[in-house]
C-alpha atoms as a printed R data frame, in Angstrom:
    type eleno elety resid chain resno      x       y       z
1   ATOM     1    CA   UNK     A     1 31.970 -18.267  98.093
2   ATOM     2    CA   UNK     A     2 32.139 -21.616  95.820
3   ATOM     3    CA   UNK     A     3 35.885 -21.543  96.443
4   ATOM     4    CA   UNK     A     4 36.033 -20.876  99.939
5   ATOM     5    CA   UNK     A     5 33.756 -23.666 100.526
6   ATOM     6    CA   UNK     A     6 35.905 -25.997  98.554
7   ATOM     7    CA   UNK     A     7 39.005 -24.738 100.502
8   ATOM     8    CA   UNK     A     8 37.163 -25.565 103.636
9   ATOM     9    CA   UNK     A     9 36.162 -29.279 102.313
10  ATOM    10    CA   UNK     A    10 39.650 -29.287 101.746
11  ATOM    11    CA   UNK     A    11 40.908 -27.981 105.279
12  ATOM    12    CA   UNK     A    12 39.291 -29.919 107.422
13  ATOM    13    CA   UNK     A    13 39.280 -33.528 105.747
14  ATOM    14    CA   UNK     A    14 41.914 -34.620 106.643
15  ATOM    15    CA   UNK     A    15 43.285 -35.390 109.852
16  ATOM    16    CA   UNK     A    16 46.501 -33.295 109.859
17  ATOM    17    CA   UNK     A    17 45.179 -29.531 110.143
18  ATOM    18    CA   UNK     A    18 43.132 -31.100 112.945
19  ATOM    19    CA   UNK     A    19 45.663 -32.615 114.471
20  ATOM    20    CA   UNK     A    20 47.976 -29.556 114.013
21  ATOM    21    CA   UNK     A    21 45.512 -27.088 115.193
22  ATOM    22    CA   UNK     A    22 44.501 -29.206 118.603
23  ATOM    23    CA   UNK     A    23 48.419 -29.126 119.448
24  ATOM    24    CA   UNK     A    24 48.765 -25.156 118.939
25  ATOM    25    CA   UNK     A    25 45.912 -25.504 121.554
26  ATOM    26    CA   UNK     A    26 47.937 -27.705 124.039
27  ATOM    27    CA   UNK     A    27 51.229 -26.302 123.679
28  ATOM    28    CA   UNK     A    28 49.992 -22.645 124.042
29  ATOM    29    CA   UNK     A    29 47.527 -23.152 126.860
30  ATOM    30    CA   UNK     A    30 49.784 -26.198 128.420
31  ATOM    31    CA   UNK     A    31 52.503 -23.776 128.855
32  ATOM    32    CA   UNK     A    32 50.375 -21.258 130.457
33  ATOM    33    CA   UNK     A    33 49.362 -23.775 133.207
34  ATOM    34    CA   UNK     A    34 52.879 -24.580 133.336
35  ATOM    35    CA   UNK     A    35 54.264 -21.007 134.254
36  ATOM    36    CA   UNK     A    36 51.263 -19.731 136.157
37  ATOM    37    CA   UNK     A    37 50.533 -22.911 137.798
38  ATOM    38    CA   UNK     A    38 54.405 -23.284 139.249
39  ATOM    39    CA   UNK     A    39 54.330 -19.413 140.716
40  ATOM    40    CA   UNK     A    40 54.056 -19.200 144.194
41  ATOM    41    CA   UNK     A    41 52.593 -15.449 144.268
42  ATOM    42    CA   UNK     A    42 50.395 -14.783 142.382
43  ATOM    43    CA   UNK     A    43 50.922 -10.991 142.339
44  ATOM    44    CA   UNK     A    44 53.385 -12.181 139.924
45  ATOM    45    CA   UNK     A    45 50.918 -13.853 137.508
46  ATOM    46    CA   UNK     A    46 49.680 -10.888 135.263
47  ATOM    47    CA   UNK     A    47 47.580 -10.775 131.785
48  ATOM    48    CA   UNK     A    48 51.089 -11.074 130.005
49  ATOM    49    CA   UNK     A    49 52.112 -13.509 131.776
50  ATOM    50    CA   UNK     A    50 49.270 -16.211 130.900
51  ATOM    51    CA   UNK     A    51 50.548 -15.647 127.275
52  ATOM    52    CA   UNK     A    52 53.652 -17.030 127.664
53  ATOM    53    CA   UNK     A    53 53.267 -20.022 125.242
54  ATOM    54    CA   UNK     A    54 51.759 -18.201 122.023
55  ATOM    55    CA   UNK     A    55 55.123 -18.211 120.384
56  ATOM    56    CA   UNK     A    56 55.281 -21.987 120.813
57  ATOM    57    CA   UNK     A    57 51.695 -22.283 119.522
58  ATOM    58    CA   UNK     A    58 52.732 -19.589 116.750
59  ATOM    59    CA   UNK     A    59 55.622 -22.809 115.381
60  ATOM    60    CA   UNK     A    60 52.650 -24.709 115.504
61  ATOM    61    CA   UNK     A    61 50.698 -22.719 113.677
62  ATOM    62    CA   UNK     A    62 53.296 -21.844 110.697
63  ATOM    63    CA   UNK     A    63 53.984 -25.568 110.246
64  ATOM    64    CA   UNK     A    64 50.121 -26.617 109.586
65  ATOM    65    CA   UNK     A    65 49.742 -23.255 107.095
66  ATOM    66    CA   UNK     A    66 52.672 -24.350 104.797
67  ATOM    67    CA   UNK     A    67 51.240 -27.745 104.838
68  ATOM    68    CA   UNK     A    68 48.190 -26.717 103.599
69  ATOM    69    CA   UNK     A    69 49.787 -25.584 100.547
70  ATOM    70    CA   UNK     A    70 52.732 -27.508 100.099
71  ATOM    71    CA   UNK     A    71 51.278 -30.990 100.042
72  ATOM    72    CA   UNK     A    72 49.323 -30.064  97.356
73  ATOM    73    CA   UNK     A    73 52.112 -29.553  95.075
74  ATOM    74    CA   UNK     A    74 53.571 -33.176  96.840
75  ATOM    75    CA   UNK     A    75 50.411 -34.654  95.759
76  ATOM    76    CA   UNK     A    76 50.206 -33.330  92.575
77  ATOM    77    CA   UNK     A    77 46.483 -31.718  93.598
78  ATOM    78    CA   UNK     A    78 47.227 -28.227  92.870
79  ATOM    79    CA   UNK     A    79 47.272 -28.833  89.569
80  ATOM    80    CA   UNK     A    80 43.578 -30.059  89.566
81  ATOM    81    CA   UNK     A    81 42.758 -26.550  91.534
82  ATOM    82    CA   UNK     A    82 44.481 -25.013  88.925
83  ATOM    83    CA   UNK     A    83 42.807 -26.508  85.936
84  ATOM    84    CA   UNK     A    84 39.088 -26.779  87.999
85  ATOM    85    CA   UNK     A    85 40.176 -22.938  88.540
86  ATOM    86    CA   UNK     A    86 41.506 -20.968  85.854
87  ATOM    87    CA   UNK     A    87 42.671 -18.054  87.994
88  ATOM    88    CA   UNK     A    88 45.423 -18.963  90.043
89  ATOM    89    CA   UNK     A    89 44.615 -15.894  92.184
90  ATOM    90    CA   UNK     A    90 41.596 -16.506  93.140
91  ATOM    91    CA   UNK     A    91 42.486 -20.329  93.948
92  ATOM    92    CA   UNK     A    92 45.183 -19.239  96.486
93  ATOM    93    CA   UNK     A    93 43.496 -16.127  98.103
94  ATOM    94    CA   UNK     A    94 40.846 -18.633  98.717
95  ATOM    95    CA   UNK     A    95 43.205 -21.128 100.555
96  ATOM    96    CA   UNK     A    96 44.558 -18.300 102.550
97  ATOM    97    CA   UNK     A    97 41.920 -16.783 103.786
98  ATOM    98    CA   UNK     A    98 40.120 -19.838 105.161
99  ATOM    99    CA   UNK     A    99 43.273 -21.238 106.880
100 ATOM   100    CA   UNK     A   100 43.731 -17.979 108.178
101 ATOM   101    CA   UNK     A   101 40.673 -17.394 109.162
102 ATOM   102    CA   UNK     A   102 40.967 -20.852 111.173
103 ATOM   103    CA   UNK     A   103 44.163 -19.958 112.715
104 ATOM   104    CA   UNK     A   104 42.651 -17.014 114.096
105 ATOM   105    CA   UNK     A   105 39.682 -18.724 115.451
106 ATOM   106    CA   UNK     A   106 42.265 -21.344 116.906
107 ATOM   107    CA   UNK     A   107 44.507 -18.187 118.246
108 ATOM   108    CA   UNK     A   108 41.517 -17.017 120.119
109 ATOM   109    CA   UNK     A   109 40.464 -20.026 121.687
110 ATOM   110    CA   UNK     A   110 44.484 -20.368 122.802
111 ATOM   111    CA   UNK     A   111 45.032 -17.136 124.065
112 ATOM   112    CA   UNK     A   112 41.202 -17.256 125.985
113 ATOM   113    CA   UNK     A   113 42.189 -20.830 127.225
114 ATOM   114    CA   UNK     A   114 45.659 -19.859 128.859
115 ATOM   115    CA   UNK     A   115 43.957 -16.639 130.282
116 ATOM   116    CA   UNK     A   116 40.857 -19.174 131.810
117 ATOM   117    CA   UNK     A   117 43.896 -21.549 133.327
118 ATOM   118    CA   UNK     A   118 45.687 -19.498 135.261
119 ATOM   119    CA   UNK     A   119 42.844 -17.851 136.886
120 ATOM   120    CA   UNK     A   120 41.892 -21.757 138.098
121 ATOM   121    CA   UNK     A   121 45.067 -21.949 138.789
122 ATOM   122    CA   UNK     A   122 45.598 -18.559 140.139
123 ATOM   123    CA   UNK     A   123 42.300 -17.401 141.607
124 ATOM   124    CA   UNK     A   124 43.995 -14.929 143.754
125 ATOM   125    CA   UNK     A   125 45.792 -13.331 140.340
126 ATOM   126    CA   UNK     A   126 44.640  -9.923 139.326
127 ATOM   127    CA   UNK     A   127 44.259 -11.244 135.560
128 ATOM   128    CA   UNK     A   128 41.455  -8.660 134.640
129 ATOM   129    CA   UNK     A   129 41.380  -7.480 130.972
130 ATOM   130    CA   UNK     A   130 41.061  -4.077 132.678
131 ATOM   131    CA   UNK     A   131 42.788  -1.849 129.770
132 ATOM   132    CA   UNK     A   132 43.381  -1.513 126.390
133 ATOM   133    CA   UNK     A   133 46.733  -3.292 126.310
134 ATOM   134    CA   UNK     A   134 45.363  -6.157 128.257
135 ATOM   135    CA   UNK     A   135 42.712  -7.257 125.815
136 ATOM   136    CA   UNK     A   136 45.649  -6.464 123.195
137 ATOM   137    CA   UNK     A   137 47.600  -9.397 124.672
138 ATOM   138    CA   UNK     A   138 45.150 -11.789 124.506
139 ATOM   139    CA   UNK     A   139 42.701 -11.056 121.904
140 ATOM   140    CA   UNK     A   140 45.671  -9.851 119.661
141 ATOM   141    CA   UNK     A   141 46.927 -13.414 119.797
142 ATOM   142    CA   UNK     A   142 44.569 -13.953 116.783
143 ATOM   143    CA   UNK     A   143 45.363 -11.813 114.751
144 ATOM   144    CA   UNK     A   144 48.790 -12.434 114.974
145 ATOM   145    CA   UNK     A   145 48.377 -16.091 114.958
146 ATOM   146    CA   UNK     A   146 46.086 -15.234 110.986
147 ATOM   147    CA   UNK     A   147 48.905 -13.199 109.544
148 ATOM   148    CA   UNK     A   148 51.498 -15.590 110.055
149 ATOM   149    CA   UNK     A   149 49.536 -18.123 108.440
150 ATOM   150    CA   UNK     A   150 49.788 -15.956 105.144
151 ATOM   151    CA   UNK     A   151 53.165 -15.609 105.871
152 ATOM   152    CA   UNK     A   152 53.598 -18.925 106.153
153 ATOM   153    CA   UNK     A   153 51.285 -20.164 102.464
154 ATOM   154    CA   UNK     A   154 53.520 -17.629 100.768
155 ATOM   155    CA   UNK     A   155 56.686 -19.167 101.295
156 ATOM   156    CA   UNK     A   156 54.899 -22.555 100.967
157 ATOM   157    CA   UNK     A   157 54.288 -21.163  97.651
158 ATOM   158    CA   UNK     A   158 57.252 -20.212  96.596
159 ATOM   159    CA   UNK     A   159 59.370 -23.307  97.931
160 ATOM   160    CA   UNK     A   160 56.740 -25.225  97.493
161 ATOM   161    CA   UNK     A   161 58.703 -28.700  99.327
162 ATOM   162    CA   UNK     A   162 57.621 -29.288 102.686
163 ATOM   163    CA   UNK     A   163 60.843 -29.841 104.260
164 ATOM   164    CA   UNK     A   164 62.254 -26.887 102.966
165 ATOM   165    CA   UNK     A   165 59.220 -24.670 104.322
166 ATOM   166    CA   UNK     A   166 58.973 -25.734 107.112
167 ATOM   167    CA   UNK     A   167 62.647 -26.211 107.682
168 ATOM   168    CA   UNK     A   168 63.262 -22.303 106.824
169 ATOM   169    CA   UNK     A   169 60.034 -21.066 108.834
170 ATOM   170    CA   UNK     A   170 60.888 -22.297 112.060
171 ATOM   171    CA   UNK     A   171 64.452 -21.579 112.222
172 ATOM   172    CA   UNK     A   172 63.534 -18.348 110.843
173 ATOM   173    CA   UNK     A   173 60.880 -17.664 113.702
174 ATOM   174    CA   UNK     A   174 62.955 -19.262 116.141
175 ATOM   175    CA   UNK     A   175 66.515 -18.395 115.787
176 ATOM   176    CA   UNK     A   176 67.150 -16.305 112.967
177 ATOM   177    CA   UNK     A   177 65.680 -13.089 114.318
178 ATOM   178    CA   UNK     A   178 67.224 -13.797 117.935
179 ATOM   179    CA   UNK     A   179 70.676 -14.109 116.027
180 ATOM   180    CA   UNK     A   180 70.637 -10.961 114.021
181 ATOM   181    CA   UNK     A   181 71.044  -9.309 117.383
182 ATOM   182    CA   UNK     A   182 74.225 -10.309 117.212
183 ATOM   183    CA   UNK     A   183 75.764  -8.449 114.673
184 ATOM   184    CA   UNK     A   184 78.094  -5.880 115.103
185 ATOM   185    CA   UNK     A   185 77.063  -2.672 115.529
186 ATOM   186    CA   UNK     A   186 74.029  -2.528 113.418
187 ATOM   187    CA   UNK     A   187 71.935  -5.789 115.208
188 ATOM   188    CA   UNK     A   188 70.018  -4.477 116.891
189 ATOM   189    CA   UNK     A   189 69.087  -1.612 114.707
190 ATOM   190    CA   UNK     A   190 68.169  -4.531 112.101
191 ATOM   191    CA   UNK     A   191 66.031  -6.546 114.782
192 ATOM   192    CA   UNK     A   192 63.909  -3.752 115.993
193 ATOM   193    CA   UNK     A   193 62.439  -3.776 112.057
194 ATOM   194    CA   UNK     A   194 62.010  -7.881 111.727
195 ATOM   195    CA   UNK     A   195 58.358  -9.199 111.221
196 ATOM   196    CA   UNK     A   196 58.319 -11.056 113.664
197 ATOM   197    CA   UNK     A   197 59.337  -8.888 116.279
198 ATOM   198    CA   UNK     A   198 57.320  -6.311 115.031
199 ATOM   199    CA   UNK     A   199 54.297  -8.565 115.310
200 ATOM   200    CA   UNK     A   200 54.811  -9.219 119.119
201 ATOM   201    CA   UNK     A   201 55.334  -5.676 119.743
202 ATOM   202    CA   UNK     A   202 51.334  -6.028 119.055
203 ATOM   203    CA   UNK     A   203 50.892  -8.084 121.591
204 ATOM   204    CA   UNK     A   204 53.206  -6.698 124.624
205 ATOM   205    CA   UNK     A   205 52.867  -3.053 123.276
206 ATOM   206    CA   UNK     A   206 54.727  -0.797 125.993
207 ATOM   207    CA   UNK     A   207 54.338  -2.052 129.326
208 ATOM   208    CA   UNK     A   208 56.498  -0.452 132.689
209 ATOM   209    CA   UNK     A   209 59.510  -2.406 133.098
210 ATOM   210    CA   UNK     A   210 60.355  -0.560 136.457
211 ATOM   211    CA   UNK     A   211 60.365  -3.013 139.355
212 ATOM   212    CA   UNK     A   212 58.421  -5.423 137.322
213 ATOM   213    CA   UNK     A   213 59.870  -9.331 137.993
214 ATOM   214    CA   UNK     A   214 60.652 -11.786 135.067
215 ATOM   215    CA   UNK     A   215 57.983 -13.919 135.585
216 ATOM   216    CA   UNK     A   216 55.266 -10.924 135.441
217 ATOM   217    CA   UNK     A   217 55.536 -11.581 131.664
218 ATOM   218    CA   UNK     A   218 57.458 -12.034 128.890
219 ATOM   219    CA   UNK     A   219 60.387  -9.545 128.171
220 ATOM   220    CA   UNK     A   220 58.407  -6.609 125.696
221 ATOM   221    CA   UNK     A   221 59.506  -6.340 121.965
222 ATOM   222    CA   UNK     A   222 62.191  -3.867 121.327
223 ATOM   223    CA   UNK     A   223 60.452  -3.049 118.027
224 ATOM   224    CA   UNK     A   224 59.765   0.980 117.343
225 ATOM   225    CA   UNK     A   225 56.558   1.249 116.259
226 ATOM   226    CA   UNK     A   226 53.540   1.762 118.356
227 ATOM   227    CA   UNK     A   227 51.112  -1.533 118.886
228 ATOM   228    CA   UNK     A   228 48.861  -0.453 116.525
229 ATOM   229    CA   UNK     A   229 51.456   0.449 113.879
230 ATOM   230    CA   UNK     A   230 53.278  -2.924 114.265
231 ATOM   231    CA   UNK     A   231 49.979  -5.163 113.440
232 ATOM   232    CA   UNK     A   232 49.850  -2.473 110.168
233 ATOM   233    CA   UNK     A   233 53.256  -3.441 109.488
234 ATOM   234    CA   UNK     A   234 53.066  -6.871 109.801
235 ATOM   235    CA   UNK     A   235 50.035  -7.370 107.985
236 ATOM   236    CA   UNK     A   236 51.803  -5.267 104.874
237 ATOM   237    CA   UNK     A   237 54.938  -7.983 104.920
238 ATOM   238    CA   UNK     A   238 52.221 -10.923 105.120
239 ATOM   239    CA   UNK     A   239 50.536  -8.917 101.679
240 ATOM   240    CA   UNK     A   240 53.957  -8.677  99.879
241 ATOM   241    CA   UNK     A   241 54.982 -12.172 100.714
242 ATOM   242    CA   UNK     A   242 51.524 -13.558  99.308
243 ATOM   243    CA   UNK     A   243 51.377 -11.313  96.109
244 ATOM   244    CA   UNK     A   244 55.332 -12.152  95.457
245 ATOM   245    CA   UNK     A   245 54.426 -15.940  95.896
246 ATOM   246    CA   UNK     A   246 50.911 -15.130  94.134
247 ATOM   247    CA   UNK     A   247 53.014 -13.806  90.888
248 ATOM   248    CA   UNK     A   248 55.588 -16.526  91.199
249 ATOM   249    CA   UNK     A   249 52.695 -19.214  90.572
250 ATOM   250    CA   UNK     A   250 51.341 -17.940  88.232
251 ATOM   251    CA   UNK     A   251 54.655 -17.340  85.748
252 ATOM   252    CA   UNK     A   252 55.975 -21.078  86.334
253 ATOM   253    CA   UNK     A   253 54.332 -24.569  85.468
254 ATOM   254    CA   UNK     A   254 51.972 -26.323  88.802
């Protein structure tokens, strides 16, 4: 408990996680007022639909998690958590689970927020969380938002420059999984098994494409496994990313 209260001091005194974590907010409940708030029917505006910014808040997100991490080894810092903390281990489990912890906080307040904004801005909307899936899409938001962070400290670990993080998570998230698509003949097959695809199968699960417009949501993953099964999967790559980086520290100098 000694170390996750140090991790917290840590966390939260500075002004950058702050920062970084009130502009995951914005962007992810800003762009929900955006595309609910510019719909002229609202039999358009679904629970989906008011979830259209988590992958913008997600960039957000990934940026402030390898920061945590990564401007310790700028500063030179981690090598006083090192030597205050003899296992290495326990040092970085502790870091990861209290930014995670406060990214899923953070991705519950966002996807609650862009859910509470459209229906002001939609009161005629059906946005009920009246099944399964619906609560899925916005309460999964959190946990989604949590495992990325450890995604994101174990490649801060292991790059360890925050440029280079950074640099490599976002065009990763952004781009890199869009563009495997377009490989020849084995893409798509190759997409449908990516992380982060996987992870927003999660969120959009199976929904019934028939009839359904464009802006009734966000187009669903094409990823194979059931919802349920995806978060499983996901949360396995964030574990073997953080125990590869977690074994990587500990072999080479701070």
């Amino acid at each position: 408990m000694t170390l996750l209260a140090v991790e917290r001091i840590k966390l939260f005194s500075t002004r950058s996680p702050w920062w970084s974590l009130l502009l995951a907010l914005v962007v992810t409940v800003g762009f929900a007022a955006l595309t609910t708030g510019s719909e002229d029917d609202p039999a358009w505006i679904t629970v989906p639909s008011t979830q259209f910014g988590y992958s913008f808040g997600l960039a957000v997100i990934l940026v402030m998690a390898a920061l945590t991490i990564t401007t310790e080894y700028r500063f030179n810092t981690i090598k006083t958590t090192f030597q205050a903390v003899p296992s290495r281990t326990s040092a970085l489990l502790a870091k990861t689970i209290v930014v995670a912890l406060a990214t899923g906080v953070l991705g519950l307040i966002a996807a609650f927020g862009s859910l509470g904004i459209a229906k002001v801005l939609q009161p005629k909307a059906d946005l009920a969380l009246n099944s399964q899936a619906d609560w899925r899409a916005v309460a999964g938001v959190s946990l989604v938002f949590a495992i990325a962070a450890v995604v994101a400290i174990a490649v801060g670990i292991l790059i360890r420059h925050t440029a280079g993080a950074v640099a490599l998570l976002l065009t990763y998230a952004l781009m890199v999984e869009q563009l495997v698509q377009l490989i020849p003949n084995v893409g798509d097959d190759i997409h449908k098994w990516l992380p982060f695809n996987v992870a927003y199968k999660f969120i959009s699960g199976d929904p019934d494409m028939s009839g359904r417009p464009v802006q009734a949501g966000p187009p669903p993953s094409d990823a194979t496994l059931s919802p349920w099964w995806a978060l499983a999967y996901f949360a396995a790559f964030a574990v073997v990313m953080l125990t590869i980086a977690i074994i990587t520290a500990k072999k080479r100098d701070a």
